[in-house]
C-alpha cells in the first residue's frame, strides 16, 4: 500500500500517518522529519535546509527528491509507505511519478486532509504548548508568524497538487475538521473502498471470486461502508450518520471513477442475461 497524505501545516498528516502505519505495517516517510533530523545532525543537507525551514519556505526540490528516492529503496519500505509532506510542488510530484515508474511501484491514492485555516493556528499553538510541557524543544517553525509563511508556501506551491492528482484520478478528500479517530476511520474506509487494503491472494483472484468474498473492486463502494450507513457493523446511529457525512467529502474525481466503473458493470451485467434468454428461447 502506497499513498500520499496531502494537506496544509497542522492538518494532521503526521498524526494520521502514525496511526495508519501501526494498522497496516507500513512506514511513514515524512520529509519534514527527515530534514529536521538532518538539521539536528548538522549534515550538509541540514545546513542548507535549516534557515529555509525556520522561515517557512520550501527546501529545494532536488534535495527532497533525492532523500525520498533513497528512502523508498530501504528494505522497511518494501511493504508500503505513507508519504507525509512529499510531494509539495508539481516538479516533486512529476519526479515521484518518474521514480515510482522506474521502481515499478504503484501509487494507490492521494488523500487530502481539508482543514479550515482558522483551525490550523490553534492546532499548531497547541502542539507547541504540549511539546514545551513535555520539556522538549519546540519546532522553530511552530510560531504564528512562520505558520503564516508556511501557509503562503502551501497555497502557492502545494495546492496545485490538488488539481494535479485530481486530473490523474488519484485524489480523495477527507474532512480533516473531524475528530482524529473519525479522520482515521474515513481514511481506512477510503483505502478499503479503492482496494488498497486487499490481501494479496484476493488481489490475484478473479473479479467473481473477489465479489463472492465480499471485497469491493477499486472505485466501487466497500461493503463495510454500506453496512455502516445502514447501522450495521459497529451498529450505532452515530456511526451511520458519521459515515454518511464523511462519504460526502470523497472528491468528485473518485465519484466519477466509481460511477464510470459502475456504469460499465451495469452494461456488462445487462448483456449477460440477454444472451442466456436468447439461447433458452432458441431451445424452446
Ligand atoms: P513538515 O514537517 O512536513 O510540516 P508541515 O507540512 O508544515 O506540517 P506539520 O507537521 O506542522 O503538520 P501536520 O499536518 O503533520 O499535522 P500534525 O499531525 O502534526 O515540514 C516542515 C518544513 O520542512 C516545511 O515547512 C519545509 O520547509 C520543509 N519540507 C518538508 N517537506 C518538504 C518538501 N517535500 N519539499 C520542500 N520542503 C519541505 O497535527 C498538528 C496538531 O494538530 C497536533 O497537535 C495534533 O495533535 C493536532 N491534530 C491533528 N489532527 C487533529 C484533528 N483531527 N482534530 C484536532 N486536532 C488535531
Ligand atoms: Mg507533520
mmCIF file of C-alpha atoms and ligand atoms in Angstrom:
data_model
loop_
_atom_site.group_PDB
_atom_site.id
_atom_site.type_symbol
_atom_site.label_atom_id
_atom_site.label_comp_id
_atom_site.label_asym_id
_atom_site.label_seq_id
_atom_site.Cartn_x
_atom_site.Cartn_y
_atom_site.Cartn_z
ATOM 1 C CA UNK A 1 0.000 0.000 0.000
ATOM 2 C CA UNK A 2 1.413 3.372 -1.018
ATOM 3 C CA UNK A 3 -0.326 6.666 -0.603
ATOM 4 C CA UNK A 4 0.265 10.360 -0.046
ATOM 5 C CA UNK A 5 -1.165 12.485 2.763
ATOM 6 C CA UNK A 6 -1.614 15.995 1.419
ATOM 7 C CA UNK A 7 -2.650 18.989 3.486
ATOM 8 C CA UNK A 8 -1.584 22.317 4.951
ATOM 9 C CA UNK A 9 0.629 22.626 8.044
ATOM 10 C CA UNK A 10 -1.257 21.349 11.079
ATOM 11 C CA UNK A 11 -3.877 19.477 9.057
ATOM 12 C CA UNK A 12 -2.980 16.199 10.784
ATOM 13 C CA UNK A 13 -0.718 14.470 8.245
ATOM 14 C CA UNK A 14 1.758 13.303 10.878
ATOM 15 C CA UNK A 15 -0.957 12.346 13.364
ATOM 16 C CA UNK A 16 -2.816 10.222 10.816
ATOM 17 C CA UNK A 17 0.349 8.695 9.342
ATOM 18 C CA UNK A 18 1.396 7.452 12.772
ATOM 19 C CA UNK A 19 -1.996 5.822 13.384
ATOM 20 C CA UNK A 20 -2.038 4.180 9.957
ATOM 21 C CA UNK A 21 1.492 2.745 9.953
ATOM 22 C CA UNK A 22 0.597 0.695 13.018
ATOM 23 C CA UNK A 23 -2.536 -0.704 11.406
ATOM 24 C CA UNK A 24 -1.015 -1.607 8.046
ATOM 25 C CA UNK A 25 2.600 -2.373 8.988
ATOM 26 C CA UNK A 26 3.969 0.162 6.519
ATOM 27 C CA UNK A 27 6.358 3.078 7.043
ATOM 28 C CA UNK A 28 5.807 6.816 7.344
ATOM 29 C CA UNK A 29 8.090 8.828 5.082
ATOM 30 C CA UNK A 30 7.985 12.395 6.375
ATOM 31 C CA UNK A 31 10.338 14.753 4.568
ATOM 32 C CA UNK A 32 9.809 17.284 7.374
ATOM 33 C CA UNK A 33 11.020 14.767 9.994
ATOM 34 C CA UNK A 34 13.967 13.716 7.820
ATOM 35 C CA UNK A 35 15.002 17.324 7.264
ATOM 36 C CA UNK A 36 14.668 18.144 10.979
ATOM 37 C CA UNK A 37 16.916 15.151 11.745
ATOM 38 C CA UNK A 38 19.432 16.428 9.175
ATOM 39 C CA UNK A 39 19.338 19.901 10.760
ATOM 40 C CA UNK A 40 19.867 18.410 14.236
ATOM 41 C CA UNK A 41 22.774 16.294 12.978
ATOM 42 C CA UNK A 42 24.328 19.249 11.165
ATOM 43 C CA UNK A 43 24.714 17.360 7.872
ATOM 44 C CA UNK A 44 25.307 19.319 4.625
ATOM 45 C CA UNK A 45 21.599 18.899 3.762
ATOM 46 C CA UNK A 46 20.668 20.065 7.256
ATOM 47 C CA UNK A 47 22.846 23.142 6.941
ATOM 48 C CA UNK A 48 21.179 24.004 3.639
ATOM 49 C CA UNK A 49 17.650 23.392 4.954
ATOM 50 C CA UNK A 50 17.863 24.991 8.400
ATOM 51 C CA UNK A 51 17.190 28.646 7.573
ATOM 52 C CA UNK A 52 14.678 27.866 4.845
ATOM 53 C CA UNK A 53 12.604 25.732 7.231
ATOM 54 C CA UNK A 54 12.810 28.262 10.050
ATOM 55 C CA UNK A 55 11.500 30.920 7.650
ATOM 56 C CA UNK A 56 8.585 28.768 6.456
ATOM 57 C CA UNK A 57 9.851 28.296 2.898
ATOM 58 C CA UNK A 58 10.359 25.119 0.910
ATOM 59 C CA UNK A 59 13.670 23.289 0.660
ATOM 60 C CA UNK A 60 14.879 22.910 -2.990
ATOM 61 C CA UNK A 61 13.162 20.135 -4.931
ATOM 62 C CA UNK A 62 16.410 18.254 -5.804
ATOM 63 C CA UNK A 63 17.234 17.792 -2.115
ATOM 64 C CA UNK A 64 13.894 16.284 -1.066
ATOM 65 C CA UNK A 65 13.583 14.181 -4.231
ATOM 66 C CA UNK A 66 16.993 12.596 -3.529
ATOM 67 C CA UNK A 67 16.053 11.955 0.105
ATOM 68 C CA UNK A 68 12.781 10.253 -0.862
ATOM 69 C CA UNK A 69 14.290 8.241 -3.695
ATOM 70 C CA UNK A 70 16.908 6.764 -1.321
ATOM 71 C CA UNK A 71 14.379 6.184 1.440
ATOM 72 C CA UNK A 72 11.943 4.268 -0.783
ATOM 73 C CA UNK A 73 14.757 1.818 -1.576
ATOM 74 C CA UNK A 74 15.245 0.860 2.083
ATOM 75 C CA UNK A 75 14.069 -2.675 2.981
ATOM 76 C CA UNK A 76 11.478 -1.456 5.522
ATOM 77 C CA UNK A 77 9.635 0.456 2.781
ATOM 78 C CA UNK A 78 9.069 -2.657 0.679
ATOM 79 C CA UNK A 79 5.691 -3.462 2.221
ATOM 80 C CA UNK A 80 4.473 0.052 1.523
ATOM 81 C CA UNK A 81 4.658 3.620 2.735
ATOM 82 C CA UNK A 82 2.784 6.788 3.535
ATOM 83 C CA UNK A 83 4.301 9.935 2.078
ATOM 84 C CA UNK A 84 3.774 12.692 4.648
ATOM 85 C CA UNK A 85 4.669 16.144 3.328
ATOM 86 C CA UNK A 86 6.014 14.926 -0.013
ATOM 87 C CA UNK A 87 5.458 15.879 -2.781
ATOM 88 C CA UNK A 88 4.957 19.554 -2.113
ATOM 89 C CA UNK A 89 5.450 21.056 -5.580
ATOM 90 C CA UNK A 90 4.455 19.991 -9.089
ATOM 91 C CA UNK A 91 8.103 19.198 -10.044
ATOM 92 C CA UNK A 92 8.311 16.953 -6.936
ATOM 93 C CA UNK A 93 5.096 15.178 -7.982
ATOM 94 C CA UNK A 94 6.451 14.659 -11.507
ATOM 95 C CA UNK A 95 9.723 13.342 -10.102
ATOM 96 C CA UNK A 96 7.779 10.968 -7.833
ATOM 97 C CA UNK A 97 5.774 9.653 -10.801
ATOM 98 C CA UNK A 98 9.009 9.041 -12.640
ATOM 99 C CA UNK A 99 10.805 7.297 -9.808
ATOM 100 C CA UNK A 100 7.824 5.086 -8.950
ATOM 101 C CA UNK A 101 7.624 4.108 -12.612
ATOM 102 C CA UNK A 102 11.337 3.235 -12.634
ATOM 103 C CA UNK A 103 10.983 1.196 -9.457
ATOM 104 C CA UNK A 104 7.783 -0.417 -10.842
ATOM 105 C CA UNK A 105 5.732 0.713 -7.859
ATOM 106 C CA UNK A 106 2.133 1.856 -7.910
ATOM 107 C CA UNK A 107 0.649 4.777 -6.005
ATOM 108 C CA UNK A 108 -2.759 3.804 -4.582
ATOM 109 C CA UNK A 109 -4.117 7.227 -3.667
ATOM 110 C CA UNK A 110 -3.530 10.796 -2.614
ATOM 111 C CA UNK A 111 -5.577 11.640 0.454
ATOM 112 C CA UNK A 112 -6.123 15.329 1.013
ATOM 113 C CA UNK A 113 -6.900 16.456 4.565
ATOM 114 C CA UNK A 114 -9.060 19.563 4.289
ATOM 115 C CA UNK A 115 -8.987 21.836 7.341
ATOM 116 C CA UNK A 116 -10.216 25.424 7.851
ATOM 117 C CA UNK A 117 -7.296 27.818 8.051
ATOM 118 C CA UNK A 118 -8.608 29.247 11.325
ATOM 119 C CA UNK A 119 -8.204 25.833 12.986
ATOM 120 C CA UNK A 120 -4.603 25.403 11.839
ATOM 121 C CA UNK A 121 -3.154 28.125 14.058
ATOM 122 C CA UNK A 122 -4.956 26.694 17.126
ATOM 123 C CA UNK A 123 -3.567 23.245 16.378
ATOM 124 C CA UNK A 124 -0.001 24.370 15.836
ATOM 125 C CA UNK A 125 -0.080 26.525 19.002
ATOM 126 C CA UNK A 126 -1.484 23.567 20.955
ATOM 127 C CA UNK A 127 1.253 21.297 19.623
ATOM 128 C CA UNK A 128 3.919 23.837 20.601
ATOM 129 C CA UNK A 129 2.432 24.130 24.120
ATOM 130 C CA UNK A 130 2.313 20.333 24.531
ATOM 131 C CA UNK A 131 5.895 19.952 23.323
ATOM 132 C CA UNK A 132 7.032 22.640 25.765
ATOM 133 C CA UNK A 133 5.117 20.949 28.596
ATOM 134 C CA UNK A 134 6.977 17.695 27.895
ATOM 135 C CA UNK A 135 10.249 19.591 28.222
ATOM 136 C CA UNK A 136 11.105 19.002 24.555
ATOM 137 C CA UNK A 137 12.365 21.519 22.042
ATOM 138 C CA UNK A 138 9.601 23.286 20.111
ATOM 139 C CA UNK A 139 9.879 23.298 16.313
ATOM 140 C CA UNK A 140 11.476 26.518 15.076
ATOM 141 C CA UNK A 141 8.606 26.946 12.596
ATOM 142 C CA UNK A 142 5.770 26.483 15.109
ATOM 143 C CA UNK A 143 5.081 30.172 15.661
ATOM 144 C CA UNK A 144 2.124 32.210 14.356
ATOM 145 C CA UNK A 145 4.469 34.313 12.164
ATOM 146 C CA UNK A 146 6.164 31.346 10.497
ATOM 147 C CA UNK A 147 2.853 29.484 10.192
ATOM 148 C CA UNK A 148 1.550 32.380 8.081
ATOM 149 C CA UNK A 149 4.540 31.918 5.755
ATOM 150 C CA UNK A 150 4.147 28.125 5.671
ATOM 151 C CA UNK A 151 0.511 28.609 4.712
ATOM 152 C CA UNK A 152 1.510 31.010 1.942
ATOM 153 C CA UNK A 153 4.019 28.420 0.637
ATOM 154 C CA UNK A 154 1.291 25.766 0.790
ATOM 155 C CA UNK A 155 -1.183 27.866 -1.172
ATOM 156 C CA UNK A 156 1.314 28.925 -3.829
ATOM 157 C CA UNK A 157 3.327 25.748 -4.318
ATOM 158 C CA UNK A 158 1.465 22.757 -2.872
ATOM 159 C CA UNK A 159 -2.206 23.440 -3.551
ATOM 160 C CA UNK A 160 -1.688 22.993 -7.330
ATOM 161 C CA UNK A 161 -1.149 19.300 -6.496
ATOM 162 C CA UNK A 162 -4.865 19.013 -5.739
ATOM 163 C CA UNK A 163 -5.535 19.657 -9.411
ATOM 164 C CA UNK A 164 -2.541 17.523 -10.478
ATOM 165 C CA UNK A 165 -3.781 14.405 -8.683
ATOM 166 C CA UNK A 166 -7.452 15.101 -9.328
ATOM 167 C CA UNK A 167 -6.710 15.052 -13.070
ATOM 168 C CA UNK A 168 -4.925 11.716 -12.612
ATOM 169 C CA UNK A 169 -7.921 10.373 -10.671
ATOM 170 C CA UNK A 170 -5.835 9.736 -7.570
ATOM 171 C CA UNK A 171 -7.272 12.409 -5.285
ATOM 172 C CA UNK A 172 -9.624 11.638 -2.416
ATOM 173 C CA UNK A 173 -10.571 14.340 0.051
ATOM 174 C CA UNK A 174 -11.289 13.833 3.734
ATOM 175 C CA UNK A 175 -12.821 16.342 6.130
ATOM 176 C CA UNK A 176 -9.863 16.957 8.432
ATOM 177 C CA UNK A 177 -12.029 19.008 10.803
ATOM 178 C CA UNK A 178 -13.463 15.843 12.317
ATOM 179 C CA UNK A 179 -12.058 14.311 15.487
ATOM 180 C CA UNK A 180 -8.745 12.473 14.990
ATOM 181 C CA UNK A 181 -10.283 8.982 15.221
ATOM 182 C CA UNK A 182 -13.043 9.840 12.745
ATOM 183 C CA UNK A 183 -10.484 11.098 10.244
ATOM 184 C CA UNK A 184 -8.597 7.805 10.641
ATOM 185 C CA UNK A 185 -11.849 5.879 10.185
ATOM 186 C CA UNK A 186 -12.628 7.737 6.982
ATOM 187 C CA UNK A 187 -9.122 7.152 5.587
ATOM 188 C CA UNK A 188 -9.460 3.450 6.393
ATOM 189 C CA UNK A 189 -12.813 3.329 4.618
ATOM 190 C CA UNK A 190 -11.311 5.013 1.563
ATOM 191 C CA UNK A 191 -8.367 2.622 1.469
ATOM 192 C CA UNK A 192 -10.758 -0.323 1.664
ATOM 193 C CA UNK A 193 -13.066 1.145 -0.980
ATOM 194 C CA UNK A 194 -10.255 1.535 -3.501
ATOM 195 C CA UNK A 195 -8.940 -1.960 -2.790
ATOM 196 C CA UNK A 196 -5.612 -0.796 -1.338
ATOM 197 C CA UNK A 197 -6.062 -2.960 1.766
ATOM 198 C CA UNK A 198 -6.902 -6.224 -0.014
ATOM 199 C CA UNK A 199 -4.853 -9.245 0.914
ATOM 200 C CA UNK A 200 -2.502 -10.326 -1.892
ATOM 201 C CA UNK A 201 -4.360 -13.609 -2.527
ATOM 202 C CA UNK A 202 -7.658 -11.807 -3.018
ATOM 203 C CA UNK A 203 -5.986 -9.247 -5.278
ATOM 204 C CA UNK A 204 -4.892 -12.044 -7.621
ATOM 205 C CA UNK A 205 -8.344 -13.683 -7.586
ATOM 206 C CA UNK A 206 -10.809 -13.217 -10.423
ATOM 207 C CA UNK A 207 -13.419 -10.438 -10.131
ATOM 208 C CA UNK A 208 -16.109 -13.106 -9.492
ATOM 209 C CA UNK A 209 -14.139 -14.598 -6.602
ATOM 210 C CA UNK A 210 -13.434 -11.155 -5.206
ATOM 211 C CA UNK A 211 -17.099 -10.311 -5.350
ATOM 212 C CA UNK A 212 -18.019 -13.620 -3.664
ATOM 213 C CA UNK A 213 -15.509 -12.852 -0.929
ATOM 214 C CA UNK A 214 -17.248 -9.510 -0.363
ATOM 215 C CA UNK A 215 -14.258 -7.443 -1.483
ATOM 216 C CA UNK A 216 -15.050 -4.184 -3.217
ATOM 217 C CA UNK A 217 -13.306 -3.543 -6.505
ATOM 218 C CA UNK A 218 -11.266 -0.396 -6.929
ATOM 219 C CA UNK A 219 -13.636 2.520 -7.300
ATOM 220 C CA UNK A 220 -16.731 0.727 -6.025
ATOM 221 C CA UNK A 221 -18.396 1.107 -2.660
ATOM 222 C CA UNK A 222 -16.941 -1.128 0.022
ATOM 223 C CA UNK A 223 -19.432 -3.494 1.664
ATOM 224 C CA UNK A 224 -18.304 -2.274 5.088
ATOM 225 C CA UNK A 225 -19.336 1.235 4.162
ATOM 226 C CA UNK A 226 -22.798 0.105 3.163
ATOM 227 C CA UNK A 227 -23.177 -1.708 6.475
ATOM 228 C CA UNK A 228 -22.117 1.349 8.432
ATOM 229 C CA UNK A 229 -24.577 3.552 6.596
ATOM 230 C CA UNK A 230 -27.385 1.140 7.409
ATOM 231 C CA UNK A 231 -26.373 0.965 11.027
ATOM 232 C CA UNK A 232 -24.755 -2.469 10.590
ATOM 233 C CA UNK A 233 -21.205 -3.358 11.669
ATOM 234 C CA UNK A 234 -20.445 -1.070 14.573
ATOM 235 C CA UNK A 235 -24.150 -0.541 14.514
ATOM 236 C CA UNK A 236 -24.746 2.823 16.105
ATOM 237 C CA UNK A 237 -26.788 5.603 14.563
ATOM 238 C CA UNK A 238 -23.865 7.931 15.270
ATOM 239 C CA UNK A 239 -21.541 5.813 13.197
ATOM 240 C CA UNK A 240 -24.061 5.671 10.370
ATOM 241 C CA UNK A 241 -24.528 9.419 10.405
ATOM 242 C CA UNK A 242 -20.766 9.980 10.574
ATOM 243 C CA UNK A 243 -20.270 7.573 7.683
ATOM 244 C CA UNK A 244 -22.875 9.419 5.625
ATOM 245 C CA UNK A 245 -21.277 12.778 6.358
ATOM 246 C CA UNK A 246 -17.730 11.707 5.679
ATOM 247 C CA UNK A 247 -18.644 9.883 2.476
ATOM 248 C CA UNK A 248 -19.832 13.205 1.083
ATOM 249 C CA UNK A 249 -16.300 14.505 1.274
ATOM 250 C CA UNK A 250 -14.875 11.986 -1.143
ATOM 251 C CA UNK A 251 -13.746 14.019 -4.124
ATOM 252 C CA UNK A 252 -15.684 14.371 -7.353
ATOM 253 C CA UNK A 253 -12.889 12.602 -9.172
ATOM 254 C CA UNK A 254 -13.358 9.500 -7.053
ATOM 255 C CA UNK A 255 -17.095 9.657 -7.546
ATOM 256 C CA UNK A 256 -16.642 9.928 -11.294
ATOM 257 C CA UNK A 257 -14.380 6.896 -11.181
ATOM 258 C CA UNK A 258 -16.968 4.902 -9.237
ATOM 259 C CA UNK A 259 -19.814 5.997 -11.472
ATOM 260 C CA UNK A 260 -17.787 5.158 -14.595
ATOM 261 C CA UNK A 261 -16.965 1.684 -13.326
ATOM 262 C CA UNK A 262 -20.459 1.086 -12.005
ATOM 263 C CA UNK A 263 -21.948 2.039 -15.368
ATOM 264 C CA UNK A 264 -19.565 -0.343 -17.121
ATOM 265 C CA UNK A 265 -20.549 -3.126 -14.698
ATOM 266 C CA UNK A 266 -24.244 -2.440 -15.319
ATOM 267 C CA UNK A 267 -23.694 -2.521 -19.072
ATOM 268 C CA UNK A 268 -21.834 -5.833 -18.805
ATOM 269 C CA UNK A 269 -24.457 -7.301 -16.451
ATOM 270 C CA UNK A 270 -27.231 -6.228 -18.814
ATOM 271 C CA UNK A 271 -25.570 -8.135 -21.655
ATOM 272 C CA UNK A 272 -25.228 -11.458 -19.788
ATOM 273 C CA UNK A 273 -28.910 -12.413 -19.017
ATOM 274 C CA UNK A 274 -29.941 -11.277 -22.507
ATOM 275 C CA UNK A 275 -27.613 -13.893 -24.045
ATOM 276 C CA UNK A 276 -28.912 -16.721 -21.835
ATOM 277 C CA UNK A 277 -32.558 -15.854 -22.567
ATOM 278 C CA UNK A 278 -31.893 -15.919 -26.277
ATOM 279 C CA UNK A 279 -30.340 -19.388 -26.008
ATOM 280 C CA UNK A 280 -33.251 -20.720 -23.905
ATOM 281 C CA UNK A 281 -35.785 -19.253 -26.283
ATOM 282 C CA UNK A 282 -33.914 -20.819 -29.189
ATOM 283 C CA UNK A 283 -34.077 -24.265 -27.485
ATOM 284 C CA UNK A 284 -37.829 -23.906 -26.893
HETATM 285 P P1 LIG B 1 6.542 19.297 7.793
HETATM 286 O O1 LIG B 1 7.245 18.749 8.947
HETATM 287 O O2 LIG B 1 6.005 18.390 6.779
HETATM 288 O O3 LIG B 1 5.435 20.285 8.329
HETATM 289 P P2 LIG B 1 4.019 20.760 7.786
HETATM 290 O O4 LIG B 1 3.559 20.279 6.490
HETATM 291 O O5 LIG B 1 4.088 22.230 7.897
HETATM 292 O O6 LIG B 1 3.007 20.118 8.719
HETATM 293 P P3 LIG B 1 3.021 19.872 10.267
HETATM 294 O O7 LIG B 1 3.989 18.800 10.595
HETATM 295 O O8 LIG B 1 3.161 21.166 11.000
HETATM 296 O O9 LIG B 1 1.527 19.430 10.464
HETATM 297 P P4 LIG B 1 0.819 18.017 10.213
HETATM 298 O O10 LIG B 1 -0.086 18.148 9.044
HETATM 299 O O11 LIG B 1 1.790 16.920 10.231
HETATM 300 O O12 LIG B 1 -0.104 17.998 11.495
HETATM 301 P P5 LIG B 1 0.059 17.171 12.864
HETATM 302 O O13 LIG B 1 -0.372 15.784 12.662
HETATM 303 O O14 LIG B 1 1.401 17.401 13.445
HETATM 304 O O15 LIG B 1 7.529 20.313 7.042
HETATM 305 C C1 LIG B 1 8.278 21.267 7.756
HETATM 306 C C2 LIG B 1 9.143 22.069 6.799
HETATM 307 O O16 LIG B 1 10.107 21.198 6.174
HETATM 308 C C3 LIG B 1 8.434 22.734 5.637
HETATM 309 O O17 LIG B 1 7.881 23.982 6.004
HETATM 310 C C4 LIG B 1 9.565 22.868 4.623
HETATM 311 O O18 LIG B 1 10.423 23.935 4.957
HETATM 312 C C5 LIG B 1 10.327 21.579 4.815
HETATM 313 N N1 LIG B 1 9.842 20.495 3.933
HETATM 314 C C6 LIG B 1 9.239 19.335 4.317
HETATM 315 N N2 LIG B 1 8.919 18.590 3.261
HETATM 316 C C7 LIG B 1 9.297 19.286 2.170
HETATM 317 C C8 LIG B 1 9.193 19.046 0.783
HETATM 318 N N3 LIG B 1 8.638 17.936 0.301
HETATM 319 N N4 LIG B 1 9.685 19.985 -0.061
HETATM 320 C C9 LIG B 1 10.275 21.116 0.403
HETATM 321 N N5 LIG B 1 10.386 21.410 1.725
HETATM 322 C C10 LIG B 1 9.909 20.503 2.589
HETATM 323 O O19 LIG B 1 -1.039 17.897 13.755
HETATM 324 C C11 LIG B 1 -0.834 19.192 14.269
HETATM 325 C C12 LIG B 1 -1.521 19.325 15.634
HETATM 326 O O20 LIG B 1 -2.920 19.193 15.468
HETATM 327 C C13 LIG B 1 -1.120 18.240 16.637
HETATM 328 O O21 LIG B 1 -1.053 18.823 17.906
HETATM 329 C C14 LIG B 1 -2.263 17.223 16.581
HETATM 330 O O22 LIG B 1 -2.463 16.555 17.791
HETATM 331 C C15 LIG B 1 -3.442 18.121 16.243
HETATM 332 N N6 LIG B 1 -4.444 17.445 15.408
HETATM 333 C C16 LIG B 1 -4.221 16.611 14.358
HETATM 334 N N7 LIG B 1 -5.384 16.183 13.825
HETATM 335 C C17 LIG B 1 -6.368 16.768 14.558
HETATM 336 C C18 LIG B 1 -7.792 16.723 14.494
HETATM 337 N N8 LIG B 1 -8.437 15.986 13.563
HETATM 338 N N9 LIG B 1 -8.503 17.440 15.409
HETATM 339 C C19 LIG B 1 -7.865 18.193 16.346
HETATM 340 N N10 LIG B 1 -6.511 18.272 16.480
HETATM 341 C C20 LIG B 1 -5.776 17.574 15.576
HETATM 342 MG MG1 LIG B 2 3.933 16.778 10.296
#
